[in-house]
Amino acid sequence: RKEVEQDPGPFNVPEGATVAFNCTYSNSASQSFFWYRQDCRKEPKLLMSVYSSGNEDGRFTAQLNRASQYISLLIRDSKLSDSATYLCAVNMGSTLGRLYFGRGTQLTVWP
Amino acid sequence: DGGITQSPKYLFRKEGQNVTLSCEQNLNHDAMYWYRQDPGQGLRLIYYSQIVNDFQKGDIAEGYSVSREKKESFPLTVTSAQKNPTAFYLCASSRGVNNEQFFGPGTRLTVL
């Protein structure tokens, strides 16, 4: 089983729609979780961290489900500018750890 | 401005030549990373370093080498032993290995 898995999509949604992505992880000891956004031919940029209590930033909400070992990203009222690839990143709970990135989920918002 | 710089943005080399990609950060981060991204693919970790003068192999270290002589700098050398070096190379840094990582703008390497 891969350390981190994401549905690659693509997700094609109209402006104003609500869309959700999930990311499953294999190690129950994982402690750090993040969502990144990557535009075409650009570097990934940190979108938000995911806390146990959830995290909300404007139209974006991130949640953690430890029991089922996944994190989610919800985007409300989608904008054209939200079109990008969304990557999740998870550590594996070790002091010698590193982040493992999912392959990304591609989102296209159409007018 | 604090950040991570990578140079050059585009790099062309002939097959069989070694090439070194630069990565500098002024964020005072301890950890630094090198990733490779191929078209339509995710990030694959090449090497990472938690502290100066120490580094670990990632998932695809063969054909690459690194050094970490200064906290701010983590150069990557793509050697002639790397069979398919053409890719987008991303450098990142973080406060610690389990903290959020911040990426540089990347270097697109094309080997002709």
PDB file of C-alpha atoms in Angstrom:
ATOM      1  CA  ARG A   1       0.000   0.000   0.000  1.00  0.00           C
ATOM      2  CA  LYS A   2       1.343   3.449  -0.865  1.00  0.00           C
ATOM      3  CA  GLU A   3       2.052   5.806   2.004  1.00  0.00           C
ATOM      4  CA  VAL A   4      -0.306   8.454   0.654  1.00  0.00           C
ATOM      5  CA  GLU A   5      -2.986   8.052  -2.000  1.00  0.00           C
ATOM      6  CA  GLN A   6      -5.173  10.550  -3.776  1.00  0.00           C
ATOM      7  CA  ASP A   7      -7.804  10.270  -6.456  1.00  0.00           C
ATOM      8  CA  PRO A   8      -6.028  11.837  -9.472  1.00  0.00           C
ATOM      9  CA  GLY A   9      -9.271  13.137 -10.940  1.00  0.00           C
ATOM     10  CA  PRO A  10      -9.692  15.162 -12.984  1.00  0.00           C
ATOM     11  CA  PHE A  11     -12.520  16.919 -11.247  1.00  0.00           C
ATOM     12  CA  ASN A  12     -14.387  19.277 -13.564  1.00  0.00           C
ATOM     13  CA  VAL A  13     -16.875  21.519 -11.783  1.00  0.00           C
ATOM     14  CA  PRO A  14     -18.794  24.706 -12.637  1.00  0.00           C
ATOM     15  CA  GLU A  15     -18.115  27.990 -10.924  1.00  0.00           C
ATOM     16  CA  GLY A  16     -19.884  28.162  -7.597  1.00  0.00           C
ATOM     17  CA  ALA A  17     -19.834  24.433  -6.995  1.00  0.00           C
ATOM     18  CA  THR A  18     -18.579  22.736  -3.865  1.00  0.00           C
ATOM     19  CA  VAL A  19     -15.920  20.107  -4.392  1.00  0.00           C
ATOM     20  CA  ALA A  20     -14.154  17.792  -1.968  1.00  0.00           C
ATOM     21  CA  PHE A  21     -10.940  15.810  -2.222  1.00  0.00           C
ATOM     22  CA  ASN A  22      -9.753  13.016  -0.006  1.00  0.00           C
ATOM     23  CA  CYS A  23      -6.294  11.729   0.727  1.00  0.00           C
ATOM     24  CA  THR A  24      -5.681   8.443   2.530  1.00  0.00           C
ATOM     25  CA  TYR A  25      -2.515   7.641   4.446  1.00  0.00           C
ATOM     26  CA  SER A  26      -1.083   4.338   5.600  1.00  0.00           C
ATOM     27  CA  ASN A  27       0.634   5.089   8.922  1.00  0.00           C
ATOM     28  CA  SER A  28      -1.615   5.524  11.931  1.00  0.00           C
ATOM     29  CA  ALA A  29       1.241   7.286  13.764  1.00  0.00           C
ATOM     30  CA  SER A  30       1.281  10.194  11.296  1.00  0.00           C
ATOM     31  CA  GLN A  31       1.170  13.578  13.009  1.00  0.00           C
ATOM     32  CA  SER A  32       1.530  16.266  10.369  1.00  0.00           C
ATOM     33  CA  PHE A  33      -0.820  16.831   7.451  1.00  0.00           C
ATOM     34  CA  PHE A  34      -0.846  19.510   4.779  1.00  0.00           C
ATOM     35  CA  TRP A  35      -2.591  20.523   1.574  1.00  0.00           C
ATOM     36  CA  TYR A  36      -0.664  22.165  -1.243  1.00  0.00           C
ATOM     37  CA  ARG A  37      -1.787  23.759  -4.464  1.00  0.00           C
ATOM     38  CA  GLN A  38       0.278  23.457  -7.643  1.00  0.00           C
ATOM     39  CA  ASP A  39      -0.406  25.460 -10.767  1.00  0.00           C
ATOM     40  CA  CYS A  40       0.728  24.170 -14.138  1.00  0.00           C
ATOM     41  CA  ARG A  41       4.511  24.271 -14.450  1.00  0.00           C
ATOM     42  CA  LYS A  42       4.919  25.999 -11.100  1.00  0.00           C
ATOM     43  CA  GLU A  43       6.084  24.941  -7.677  1.00  0.00           C
ATOM     44  CA  PRO A  44       3.658  23.608  -5.036  1.00  0.00           C
ATOM     45  CA  LYS A  45       2.475  26.249  -2.582  1.00  0.00           C
ATOM     46  CA  LEU A  46       1.230  25.534   0.903  1.00  0.00           C
ATOM     47  CA  LEU A  47      -2.522  25.946   1.030  1.00  0.00           C
ATOM     48  CA  MET A  48      -3.187  24.943   4.613  1.00  0.00           C
ATOM     49  CA  SER A  49      -2.166  22.711   7.460  1.00  0.00           C
ATOM     50  CA  VAL A  50      -4.637  20.146   8.752  1.00  0.00           C
ATOM     51  CA  TYR A  51      -5.199  20.016  12.478  1.00  0.00           C
ATOM     52  CA  SER A  52      -7.033  17.441  14.540  1.00  0.00           C
ATOM     53  CA  SER A  53      -9.802  19.957  15.125  1.00  0.00           C
ATOM     54  CA  GLY A  54     -10.040  20.842  11.451  1.00  0.00           C
ATOM     55  CA  ASN A  55      -8.986  24.050   9.793  1.00  0.00           C
ATOM     56  CA  GLU A  56     -10.921  26.642   7.822  1.00  0.00           C
ATOM     57  CA  ASP A  57      -9.587  29.470   5.689  1.00  0.00           C
ATOM     58  CA  GLY A  58     -12.248  31.335   3.789  1.00  0.00           C
ATOM     59  CA  ARG A  59     -13.781  28.992   1.232  1.00  0.00           C
ATOM     60  CA  PHE A  60     -11.383  26.182   2.115  1.00  0.00           C
ATOM     61  CA  THR A  61     -11.914  23.646   4.890  1.00  0.00           C
ATOM     62  CA  ALA A  62      -9.518  20.855   5.784  1.00  0.00           C
ATOM     63  CA  GLN A  63     -10.377  17.979   8.057  1.00  0.00           C
ATOM     64  CA  LEU A  64      -8.633  14.987   9.541  1.00  0.00           C
ATOM     65  CA  ASN A  65     -10.247  11.618  10.175  1.00  0.00           C
ATOM     66  CA  ARG A  66      -7.802   9.580  12.209  1.00  0.00           C
ATOM     67  CA  ALA A  67     -10.080   6.569  12.568  1.00  0.00           C
ATOM     68  CA  SER A  68     -10.272   6.084   8.809  1.00  0.00           C
ATOM     69  CA  GLN A  69      -6.835   7.570   8.147  1.00  0.00           C
ATOM     70  CA  TYR A  70      -7.677  10.242   5.655  1.00  0.00           C
ATOM     71  CA  ILE A  71      -7.651  13.979   5.297  1.00  0.00           C
ATOM     72  CA  SER A  72     -10.043  15.985   3.220  1.00  0.00           C
ATOM     73  CA  LEU A  73     -10.145  19.369   1.517  1.00  0.00           C
ATOM     74  CA  LEU A  74     -13.457  21.069   0.817  1.00  0.00           C
ATOM     75  CA  ILE A  75     -13.681  24.024  -1.526  1.00  0.00           C
ATOM     76  CA  ARG A  76     -16.908  25.996  -1.434  1.00  0.00           C
ATOM     77  CA  ASP A  77     -18.123  28.458  -4.079  1.00  0.00           C
ATOM     78  CA  SER A  78     -15.436  27.392  -6.562  1.00  0.00           C
ATOM     79  CA  LYS A  79     -13.736  30.098  -8.620  1.00  0.00           C
ATOM     80  CA  LEU A  80     -12.040  29.819 -11.975  1.00  0.00           C
ATOM     81  CA  SER A  81      -8.802  30.637 -10.167  1.00  0.00           C
ATOM     82  CA  ASP A  82      -9.136  27.485  -8.062  1.00  0.00           C
ATOM     83  CA  SER A  83      -8.219  25.406 -11.111  1.00  0.00           C
ATOM     84  CA  ALA A  84      -4.983  23.660 -10.160  1.00  0.00           C
ATOM     85  CA  THR A  85      -3.619  20.384  -8.855  1.00  0.00           C
ATOM     86  CA  TYR A  86      -4.058  19.809  -5.134  1.00  0.00           C
ATOM     87  CA  LEU A  87      -1.443  17.739  -3.330  1.00  0.00           C
ATOM     88  CA  CYS A  88      -1.689  16.282   0.124  1.00  0.00           C
ATOM     89  CA  ALA A  89       1.375  15.688   2.290  1.00  0.00           C
ATOM     90  CA  VAL A  90       1.687  13.510   5.377  1.00  0.00           C
ATOM     91  CA  ASN A  91       4.549  12.622   7.659  1.00  0.00           C
ATOM     92  CA  MET A  92       4.992   9.042   8.772  1.00  0.00           C
ATOM     93  CA  GLY A  93       5.347   9.657  12.484  1.00  0.00           C
ATOM     94  CA  SER A  94       9.051   8.993  12.783  1.00  0.00           C
ATOM     95  CA  THR A  95      11.650  11.367  14.240  1.00  0.00           C
ATOM     96  CA  LEU A  96      13.719  10.635  11.151  1.00  0.00           C
ATOM     97  CA  GLY A  97      10.671  11.216   9.073  1.00  0.00           C
ATOM     98  CA  ARG A  98       9.890  13.230   6.036  1.00  0.00           C
ATOM     99  CA  LEU A  99       6.744  14.239   4.277  1.00  0.00           C
ATOM    100  CA  TYR A 100       5.157  11.927   1.750  1.00  0.00           C
ATOM    101  CA  PHE A 101       3.249  13.617  -1.027  1.00  0.00           C
ATOM    102  CA  GLY A 102       0.267  12.296  -2.882  1.00  0.00           C
ATOM    103  CA  ARG A 103       0.311  12.430  -6.661  1.00  0.00           C
ATOM    104  CA  GLY A 104      -2.229  15.202  -6.675  1.00  0.00           C
ATOM    105  CA  THR A 105      -5.830  15.731  -7.700  1.00  0.00           C
ATOM    106  CA  GLN A 106      -6.465  17.906 -10.718  1.00  0.00           C
ATOM    107  CA  LEU A 107      -9.319  20.396 -10.494  1.00  0.00           C
ATOM    108  CA  THR A 108     -10.752  22.396 -13.363  1.00  0.00           C
ATOM    109  CA  VAL A 109     -13.432  24.975 -12.640  1.00  0.00           C
ATOM    110  CA  TRP A 110     -15.361  26.034 -15.716  1.00  0.00           C
ATOM    111  CA  PRO A 111     -17.472  29.177 -16.214  1.00  0.00           C
TER     112      PRO A 111
ATOM    113  CA  ASP B   1      12.298  38.968   1.353  1.00  0.00           C
ATOM    114  CA  GLY B   2      12.654  35.522   2.877  1.00  0.00           C
ATOM    115  CA  GLY B   3      12.453  32.612   0.517  1.00  0.00           C
ATOM    116  CA  ILE B   4      14.021  29.874  -1.502  1.00  0.00           C
ATOM    117  CA  THR B   5      15.844  30.538  -4.732  1.00  0.00           C
ATOM    118  CA  GLN B   6      16.791  28.060  -7.389  1.00  0.00           C
ATOM    119  CA  SER B   7      18.944  28.718 -10.369  1.00  0.00           C
ATOM    120  CA  PRO B   8      18.862  28.531 -13.242  1.00  0.00           C
ATOM    121  CA  LYS B   9      15.179  28.353 -14.172  1.00  0.00           C
ATOM    122  CA  TYR B  10      15.947  26.424 -17.377  1.00  0.00           C
ATOM    123  CA  LEU B  11      19.025  24.332 -18.012  1.00  0.00           C
ATOM    124  CA  PHE B  12      20.118  22.420 -21.081  1.00  0.00           C
ATOM    125  CA  ARG B  13      22.913  19.910 -21.060  1.00  0.00           C
ATOM    126  CA  LYS B  14      24.352  17.320 -23.337  1.00  0.00           C
ATOM    127  CA  GLU B  15      24.052  13.681 -22.442  1.00  0.00           C
ATOM    128  CA  GLY B  16      26.971  12.469 -20.387  1.00  0.00           C
ATOM    129  CA  GLN B  17      27.647  15.780 -18.647  1.00  0.00           C
ATOM    130  CA  ASN B  18      27.279  16.320 -14.939  1.00  0.00           C
ATOM    131  CA  VAL B  19      25.243  19.360 -13.960  1.00  0.00           C
ATOM    132  CA  THR B  20      24.748  21.091 -10.593  1.00  0.00           C
ATOM    133  CA  LEU B  21      21.495  22.760  -9.611  1.00  0.00           C
ATOM    134  CA  SER B  22      21.589  25.511  -7.041  1.00  0.00           C
ATOM    135  CA  CYS B  23      19.247  25.906  -4.068  1.00  0.00           C
ATOM    136  CA  GLU B  24      19.557  28.671  -1.471  1.00  0.00           C
ATOM    137  CA  GLN B  25      17.235  29.611   1.393  1.00  0.00           C
ATOM    138  CA  ASN B  26      17.259  32.517   3.822  1.00  0.00           C
ATOM    139  CA  LEU B  27      14.450  31.221   6.024  1.00  0.00           C
ATOM    140  CA  ASN B  28      16.871  29.843   8.627  1.00  0.00           C
ATOM    141  CA  HIS B  29      15.369  26.395   8.059  1.00  0.00           C
ATOM    142  CA  ASP B  30      17.261  23.345   9.235  1.00  0.00           C
ATOM    143  CA  ALA B  31      15.876  20.847   6.730  1.00  0.00           C
ATOM    144  CA  MET B  32      16.196  20.954   2.954  1.00  0.00           C
ATOM    145  CA  TYR B  33      14.960  18.631   0.215  1.00  0.00           C
ATOM    146  CA  TRP B  34      15.290  17.864  -3.449  1.00  0.00           C
ATOM    147  CA  TYR B  35      12.382  16.464  -5.467  1.00  0.00           C
ATOM    148  CA  ARG B  36      11.957  15.465  -9.033  1.00  0.00           C
ATOM    149  CA  GLN B  37       8.652  15.843 -10.872  1.00  0.00           C
ATOM    150  CA  ASP B  38       7.957  14.329 -14.277  1.00  0.00           C
ATOM    151  CA  PRO B  39       5.004  15.416 -16.448  1.00  0.00           C
ATOM    152  CA  GLY B  40       1.708  14.357 -14.910  1.00  0.00           C
ATOM    153  CA  GLN B  41       3.487  12.746 -11.979  1.00  0.00           C
ATOM    154  CA  GLY B  42       3.808  13.443  -8.297  1.00  0.00           C
ATOM    155  CA  LEU B  43       6.871  14.558  -6.380  1.00  0.00           C
ATOM    156  CA  ARG B  44       9.606  12.004  -5.864  1.00  0.00           C
ATOM    157  CA  LEU B  45      12.175  12.622  -3.139  1.00  0.00           C
ATOM    158  CA  ILE B  46      15.803  12.468  -4.239  1.00  0.00           C
ATOM    159  CA  TYR B  47      17.748  13.535  -1.120  1.00  0.00           C
ATOM    160  CA  TYR B  48      17.065  15.413   2.072  1.00  0.00           C
ATOM    161  CA  SER B  49      19.118  16.969   4.798  1.00  0.00           C
ATOM    162  CA  GLN B  50      18.074  17.598   8.395  1.00  0.00           C
ATOM    163  CA  ILE B  51      21.171  19.508   9.446  1.00  0.00           C
ATOM    164  CA  VAL B  52      24.409  20.820   8.043  1.00  0.00           C
ATOM    165  CA  ASN B  53      26.931  18.155   6.981  1.00  0.00           C
ATOM    166  CA  ASP B  54      24.310  15.424   7.024  1.00  0.00           C
ATOM    167  CA  PHE B  55      21.920  14.115   4.377  1.00  0.00           C
ATOM    168  CA  GLN B  56      19.864  11.019   3.595  1.00  0.00           C
ATOM    169  CA  LYS B  57      18.868   9.292   0.398  1.00  0.00           C
ATOM    170  CA  GLY B  58      15.284   9.589  -0.660  1.00  0.00           C
ATOM    171  CA  ASP B  59      13.372   7.266  -2.940  1.00  0.00           C
ATOM    172  CA  ILE B  60      15.317   7.880  -6.160  1.00  0.00           C
ATOM    173  CA  ALA B  61      18.875   8.850  -5.145  1.00  0.00           C
ATOM    174  CA  GLU B  62      20.702   6.825  -7.790  1.00  0.00           C
ATOM    175  CA  GLY B  63      22.553   9.047 -10.246  1.00  0.00           C
ATOM    176  CA  TYR B  64      22.370  12.110  -7.975  1.00  0.00           C
ATOM    177  CA  SER B  65      24.628  13.594  -5.322  1.00  0.00           C
ATOM    178  CA  VAL B  66      24.264  16.427  -2.806  1.00  0.00           C
ATOM    179  CA  SER B  67      26.239  18.350  -0.224  1.00  0.00           C
ATOM    180  CA  ARG B  68      25.197  20.431   2.773  1.00  0.00           C
ATOM    181  CA  GLU B  69      28.191  22.478   3.808  1.00  0.00           C
ATOM    182  CA  LYS B  70      26.130  25.529   4.786  1.00  0.00           C
ATOM    183  CA  LYS B  71      22.707  25.805   6.347  1.00  0.00           C
ATOM    184  CA  GLU B  72      21.511  28.044   3.531  1.00  0.00           C
ATOM    185  CA  SER B  73      22.640  25.927   0.606  1.00  0.00           C
ATOM    186  CA  PHE B  74      21.834  22.440  -0.683  1.00  0.00           C
ATOM    187  CA  PRO B  75      23.145  21.957  -4.235  1.00  0.00           C
ATOM    188  CA  LEU B  76      22.154  18.906  -6.280  1.00  0.00           C
ATOM    189  CA  THR B  77      24.428  17.332  -8.872  1.00  0.00           C
ATOM    190  CA  VAL B  78      22.815  15.290 -11.599  1.00  0.00           C
ATOM    191  CA  THR B  79      25.504  12.901 -12.752  1.00  0.00           C
ATOM    192  CA  SER B  80      25.917  11.122 -16.052  1.00  0.00           C
ATOM    193  CA  ALA B  81      24.817   7.938 -14.259  1.00  0.00           C
ATOM    194  CA  GLN B  82      21.248   9.235 -14.040  1.00  0.00           C
ATOM    195  CA  LYS B  83      19.503   7.493 -16.919  1.00  0.00           C
ATOM    196  CA  ASN B  84      16.600   9.883 -17.473  1.00  0.00           C
ATOM    197  CA  PRO B  85      17.621  13.263 -16.058  1.00  0.00           C
ATOM    198  CA  THR B  86      15.189  15.433 -18.020  1.00  0.00           C
ATOM    199  CA  ALA B  87      12.657  16.624 -15.435  1.00  0.00           C
ATOM    200  CA  PHE B  88      11.439  19.479 -13.254  1.00  0.00           C
ATOM    201  CA  TYR B  89      13.602  19.700 -10.117  1.00  0.00           C
ATOM    202  CA  LEU B  90      12.188  21.289  -6.980  1.00  0.00           C
ATOM    203  CA  CYS B  91      14.045  22.291  -3.854  1.00  0.00           C
ATOM    204  CA  ALA B  92      12.214  22.773  -0.563  1.00  0.00           C
ATOM    205  CA  SER B  93      13.020  23.661   3.019  1.00  0.00           C
ATOM    206  CA  SER B  94      11.315  23.357   6.396  1.00  0.00           C
ATOM    207  CA  ARG B  95      11.991  24.099  10.058  1.00  0.00           C
ATOM    208  CA  GLY B  96      12.113  20.389  10.762  1.00  0.00           C
ATOM    209  CA  VAL B  97      11.514  17.197   8.831  1.00  0.00           C
ATOM    210  CA  ASN B  98       7.878  16.938   9.911  1.00  0.00           C
ATOM    211  CA  ASN B  99       6.972  20.598   9.396  1.00  0.00           C
ATOM    212  CA  GLU B 100       5.423  22.171   6.349  1.00  0.00           C
ATOM    213  CA  GLN B 101       7.795  22.545   3.438  1.00  0.00           C
ATOM    214  CA  PHE B 102       8.231  25.611   1.280  1.00  0.00           C
ATOM    215  CA  PHE B 103       9.325  25.227  -2.304  1.00  0.00           C
ATOM    216  CA  GLY B 104      11.586  27.142  -4.606  1.00  0.00           C
ATOM    217  CA  PRO B 105      10.453  27.986  -8.154  1.00  0.00           C
ATOM    218  CA  GLY B 106      12.167  24.929  -9.625  1.00  0.00           C
ATOM    219  CA  THR B 107      14.677  24.221 -12.379  1.00  0.00           C
ATOM    220  CA  ARG B 108      13.652  22.573 -15.637  1.00  0.00           C
ATOM    221  CA  LEU B 109      16.524  20.416 -16.817  1.00  0.00           C
ATOM    222  CA  THR B 110      16.607  19.140 -20.363  1.00  0.00           C
ATOM    223  CA  VAL B 111      19.302  16.727 -21.405  1.00  0.00           C
ATOM    224  CA  LEU B 112      19.804  16.584 -25.135  1.00  0.00           C
TER     225      LEU B 112
END
